[in-house]
Coordinates of C-alpha atoms in Angstrom, one line a residue:
X650 CA 92.1 -31.8 -20.8
X651 CA 90.7 -29.8 -17.7
X652 CA 89.3 -27.4 -19.6
X653 CA 87.6 -29.6 -22.6
X654 CA 86.8 -32.0 -19.5
X655 CA 84.7 -28.8 -17.9
X656 CA 83.7 -27.8 -21.4
X657 CA 80.4 -29.3 -21.0
X658 CA 79.3 -27.5 -17.6
X659 CA 80.9 -24.0 -19.3
X660 CA 77.7 -24.1 -21.8
X661 CA 75.2 -25.8 -19.3
X662 CA 75.7 -23.6 -16.2
X663 CA 72.8 -22.1 -15.5
X664 CA 71.1 -25.3 -15.3
X665 CA 72.8 -25.3 -11.9
X666 CA 73.1 -21.3 -10.9
X667 CA 68.8 -21.5 -11.4
X668 CA 68.9 -22.5 -8.1
X669 CA 71.2 -20.2 -6.4
X670 CA 69.5 -17.0 -4.1
X671 CA 71.6 -14.7 -4.8
X672 CA 74.8 -13.6 -7.3
X673 CA 76.7 -13.6 -3.8
X674 CA 75.7 -17.5 -2.7
X675 CA 77.0 -18.2 -7.0
X676 CA 80.3 -16.4 -6.3
X677 CA 80.8 -18.5 -2.9
X678 CA 79.9 -21.6 -4.4
X679 CA 82.2 -21.4 -7.6
X680 CA 85.3 -20.2 -5.3
X681 CA 84.8 -23.3 -3.5
X682 CA 83.8 -25.9 -5.5
X683 CA 86.1 -24.9 -8.7
X684 CA 90.1 -22.8 -7.6
X685 CA 89.6 -24.9 -4.0
X686 CA 88.1 -28.2 -4.5
X687 CA 90.4 -27.8 -7.7
X688 CA 93.7 -28.1 -5.5
X689 CA 92.9 -30.2 -2.5
X690 CA 92.0 -33.3 -4.9
X691 CA 95.2 -32.1 -6.5
X692 CA 97.3 -32.6 -3.9
X693 CA 95.5 -35.8 -2.7
X694 CA 96.1 -37.0 -5.9
X695 CA 100.2 -36.2 -6.1
X696 CA 100.3 -37.6 -2.3
X697 CA 98.5 -40.7 -3.0
X698 CA 100.7 -41.4 -6.4
X699 CA 103.1 -40.4 -4.5
X700 CA 103.2 -42.4 -1.2
X701 CA 102.2 -45.6 -3.6
X702 CA 105.1 -44.6 -5.4
X703 CA 106.9 -45.9 -2.0
X704 CA 104.9 -48.4 -0.9
X705 CA 105.4 -49.9 -3.9
X706 CA 107.4 -49.1 -6.0
X707 CA 105.9 -48.5 -9.0
X708 CA 104.2 -46.0 -10.7
X709 CA 100.6 -45.8 -10.3
X710 CA 98.7 -43.1 -11.8
X711 CA 95.3 -44.6 -11.0
X712 CA 93.6 -45.2 -8.3
X713 CA 92.3 -49.2 -8.9
X714 CA 95.6 -49.6 -9.7
X715 CA 96.6 -49.0 -6.0
X716 CA 93.3 -50.6 -4.9
X717 CA 93.7 -53.8 -6.8
X718 CA 97.8 -53.7 -4.4
X719 CA 95.7 -54.0 -1.2
X720 CA 95.9 -56.6 1.1
X721 CA 92.8 -56.3 3.4
X722 CA 89.7 -57.0 1.5
X723 CA 87.8 -54.4 3.7
X724 CA 90.0 -51.5 2.7
X725 CA 89.7 -53.1 -1.0
X726 CA 85.8 -52.8 -0.9
X727 CA 86.0 -49.4 0.7
X728 CA 87.7 -47.8 -2.1
X729 CA 85.1 -49.8 -4.8
X730 CA 82.7 -47.9 -2.7
X731 CA 84.7 -45.2 -2.9
X732 CA 84.7 -45.3 -6.8
X733 CA 81.1 -46.0 -7.2
X734 CA 79.6 -43.1 -5.9
X735 CA 82.9 -40.6 -7.2
X736 CA 81.8 -41.7 -10.4
X737 CA 77.6 -42.1 -10.2
X738 CA 78.6 -38.1 -8.3
X739 CA 80.6 -36.6 -11.3
X740 CA 78.3 -38.5 -14.5
X741 CA 74.9 -37.1 -12.4
X742 CA 77.1 -33.0 -12.5
X743 CA 78.3 -33.8 -15.8
X744 CA 76.2 -36.4 -18.1
X745 CA 73.0 -35.8 -15.9
X746 CA 71.6 -32.9 -15.1
X747 CA 71.5 -31.4 -18.7
X748 CA 70.3 -33.4 -21.3
X749 CA 67.1 -34.5 -17.8
X750 CA 66.9 -30.7 -18.7
X751 CA 67.6 -30.1 -22.2
X752 CA 64.6 -33.4 -22.8
X753 CA 62.8 -31.6 -20.6
X754 CA 62.4 -28.0 -22.2
X755 CA 61.8 -29.5 -25.4
X756 CA 58.7 -31.1 -24.3
X757 CA 57.9 -29.4 -21.6
X758 CA 54.0 -30.8 -21.1
X759 CA 55.3 -34.4 -21.7
X760 CA 58.5 -34.8 -19.9
X761 CA 59.6 -33.3 -16.9
X762 CA 63.1 -33.6 -15.5
X763 CA 62.7 -37.0 -14.0
X764 CA 61.8 -38.2 -17.5
X765 CA 64.4 -36.7 -18.9
X766 CA 66.4 -38.0 -17.0
X767 CA 65.3 -41.3 -17.3
X768 CA 65.6 -40.7 -21.2
X769 CA 68.9 -39.8 -21.1
X770 CA 70.1 -42.9 -18.9
X771 CA 68.4 -46.1 -21.3
X772 CA 70.3 -44.1 -24.9
X773 CA 73.7 -43.7 -22.6
X774 CA 72.7 -47.2 -21.4
X775 CA 72.5 -48.2 -25.2
X776 CA 75.4 -46.0 -26.8
X777 CA 77.7 -47.5 -24.0
X778 CA 78.4 -50.9 -26.1
X779 CA 79.8 -48.8 -28.9
X780 CA 81.7 -46.8 -26.3
X781 CA 83.7 -44.7 -29.0
X782 CA 86.1 -43.3 -26.3
X783 CA 87.2 -47.0 -25.5
X784 CA 91.2 -46.8 -24.4
X785 CA 91.6 -43.7 -26.1
X786 CA 89.7 -41.3 -23.3
X787 CA 90.6 -38.4 -23.1
X788 CA 91.3 -37.7 -27.3
X789 CA 87.8 -38.1 -27.4
X790 CA 86.8 -35.9 -25.1
X791 CA 89.2 -33.9 -26.2
X792 CA 87.5 -33.4 -29.5
X793 CA 83.9 -33.1 -27.7
X794 CA 85.3 -30.5 -25.5
X795 CA 87.1 -28.2 -28.5
X796 CA 83.8 -28.8 -30.5
X797 CA 81.8 -27.1 -27.5
X798 CA 84.4 -24.4 -27.1
X799 CA 82.9 -22.6 -30.4
X800 CA 80.0 -22.5 -28.7
X801 CA 80.9 -20.8 -25.8
X802 CA 82.6 -18.2 -27.1
X803 CA 79.2 -17.3 -28.9
X804 CA 77.1 -17.0 -26.6
X805 CA 80.7 -15.1 -23.8
X806 CA 80.3 -12.5 -27.0
X807 CA 76.5 -12.0 -27.2
X808 CA 76.4 -11.7 -23.6
X809 CA 79.2 -9.4 -22.9
X810 CA 79.8 -7.7 -25.8
X811 CA 76.9 -7.8 -27.5
X812 CA 73.6 -7.4 -25.0
X813 CA 76.7 -5.7 -22.6
X814 CA 75.2 -8.5 -19.9
X815 CA 71.7 -7.2 -20.1
X816 CA 69.4 -9.8 -21.8
X817 CA 65.4 -8.8 -22.5
X818 CA 63.7 -12.1 -20.2
X819 CA 60.0 -11.2 -21.4
X820 CA 61.4 -11.3 -25.2
X821 CA 63.0 -15.0 -24.2
X822 CA 59.6 -15.8 -24.0
X823 CA 58.2 -14.4 -27.0
X824 CA 57.4 -15.6 -30.2
X825 CA 57.9 -12.7 -32.1
X826 CA 60.3 -11.7 -29.9
X827 CA 64.0 -10.4 -30.5
X828 CA 65.3 -13.9 -29.6
X829 CA 63.0 -15.4 -33.0
X830 CA 65.9 -14.7 -35.2
X831 CA 65.5 -15.8 -38.6
X832 CA 62.4 -18.1 -38.4
X833 CA 63.6 -19.7 -35.4
X834 CA 67.1 -20.1 -36.3
X835 CA 69.5 -17.6 -35.2
X836 CA 72.1 -18.7 -38.4
X837 CA 75.0 -15.5 -37.3
X838 CA 75.7 -18.3 -34.3
X839 CA 75.3 -21.5 -36.3
X840 CA 78.0 -20.2 -38.4
X841 CA 80.3 -18.5 -36.3
X842 CA 80.2 -21.9 -34.2
X843 CA 80.2 -23.8 -37.7
X844 CA 83.5 -22.1 -38.3
X845 CA 85.4 -22.0 -34.9
X846 CA 84.5 -26.1 -34.7
X847 CA 86.5 -25.9 -38.1
X848 CA 89.3 -24.6 -36.5
X849 CA 89.5 -26.2 -33.2
X850 CA 88.3 -29.5 -33.4
X851 CA 87.9 -30.7 -37.3
X852 CA 90.6 -29.3 -39.2
X853 CA 93.5 -30.5 -35.9
X854 CA 92.2 -34.1 -35.7
X855 CA 91.3 -35.1 -39.2
X856 CA 94.0 -33.2 -41.3
X857 CA 97.2 -32.6 -41.2
X858 CA 97.3 -28.8 -41.9
X859 CA 97.5 -27.6 -38.6
X860 CA 100.7 -28.1 -36.6
X861 CA 100.9 -30.9 -33.8
X862 CA 100.3 -28.3 -30.9
X863 CA 97.2 -26.9 -32.1
X864 CA 94.9 -29.6 -31.2
X865 CA 95.6 -29.2 -27.4
X866 CA 94.6 -25.8 -27.1
X867 CA 91.7 -26.7 -29.5
X868 CA 89.4 -25.1 -27.3
X869 CA 90.8 -22.0 -26.9
X870 CA 91.0 -21.5 -30.9
X871 CA 88.0 -22.0 -31.0
X872 CA 86.6 -19.4 -28.3
X873 CA 88.7 -16.8 -30.4
X874 CA 87.9 -17.5 -33.4
X875 CA 83.4 -18.3 -33.5
X876 CA 83.5 -15.3 -30.4
X877 CA 85.1 -13.1 -32.7
X878 CA 83.1 -14.1 -36.3
X879 CA 80.2 -13.8 -34.5
X880 CA 81.2 -10.7 -33.6
X881 CA 81.6 -9.1 -37.1
X882 CA 79.0 -11.1 -38.3
X883 CA 76.2 -9.8 -35.2
X884 CA 77.4 -6.0 -35.5
X885 CA 77.6 -6.3 -39.3
X886 CA 73.4 -7.8 -38.8
X887 CA 72.0 -4.8 -36.2
X888 CA 73.7 -2.2 -38.3
X889 CA 71.8 -2.6 -40.9
X890 CA 68.1 -3.6 -39.2
X891 CA 69.4 0.1 -37.7
X892 CA 69.7 1.2 -41.1
X893 CA 66.3 -0.6 -42.0
X894 CA 64.5 1.3 -38.7
X895 CA 65.7 4.4 -40.3
X896 CA 64.9 4.3 -43.5

């Protein structure tokens, strides 16, 4: 579940990496922000849960359940403030930055990052009453995350295996450059991601064709299947293009 929770950030990591002054700073931030922070957070959560059991003789897995047991209004208020700040922080990182940049990139002349953020927040506010994740947040996040796995697989294969970690940056900004693909659509990437999504999220969650454990690792299957399909399709396309160029 941790992988699917962070699956969206795998795709829009560039929204944060773009502000790093160099690779050394980027690596340092990743080390402190991901493994170190995650380990410390997990340790604190474990110690807190164990301590709560010793005090209240109940298994309380959620922080709000523990804070509800406090006799001190000050501690309860402090806990509520902590929850609010933590919720705001994680939502800004995971649910605000990416759509804000997306909207500003689609309409750069009319929408800047700030306006894009307001639009994203408004959409979230409108959708909130429908709350498809209510009561089954883990399952909902798992499906969404597993769907993003194939996209991640396509991106990684394209960058590391096809392009050998080299990108023609000027071509990104040319309408007739290599990134134009088929009329502005990268058909092979869509096909590969679609096939990967079938095996990562659609079949495991909406059919009984695959074993029950498959869905648990849906993200990984999606990455592998979509990546493999994309590699084959892209290699064939590049080979055909090379033959046409020689002819």
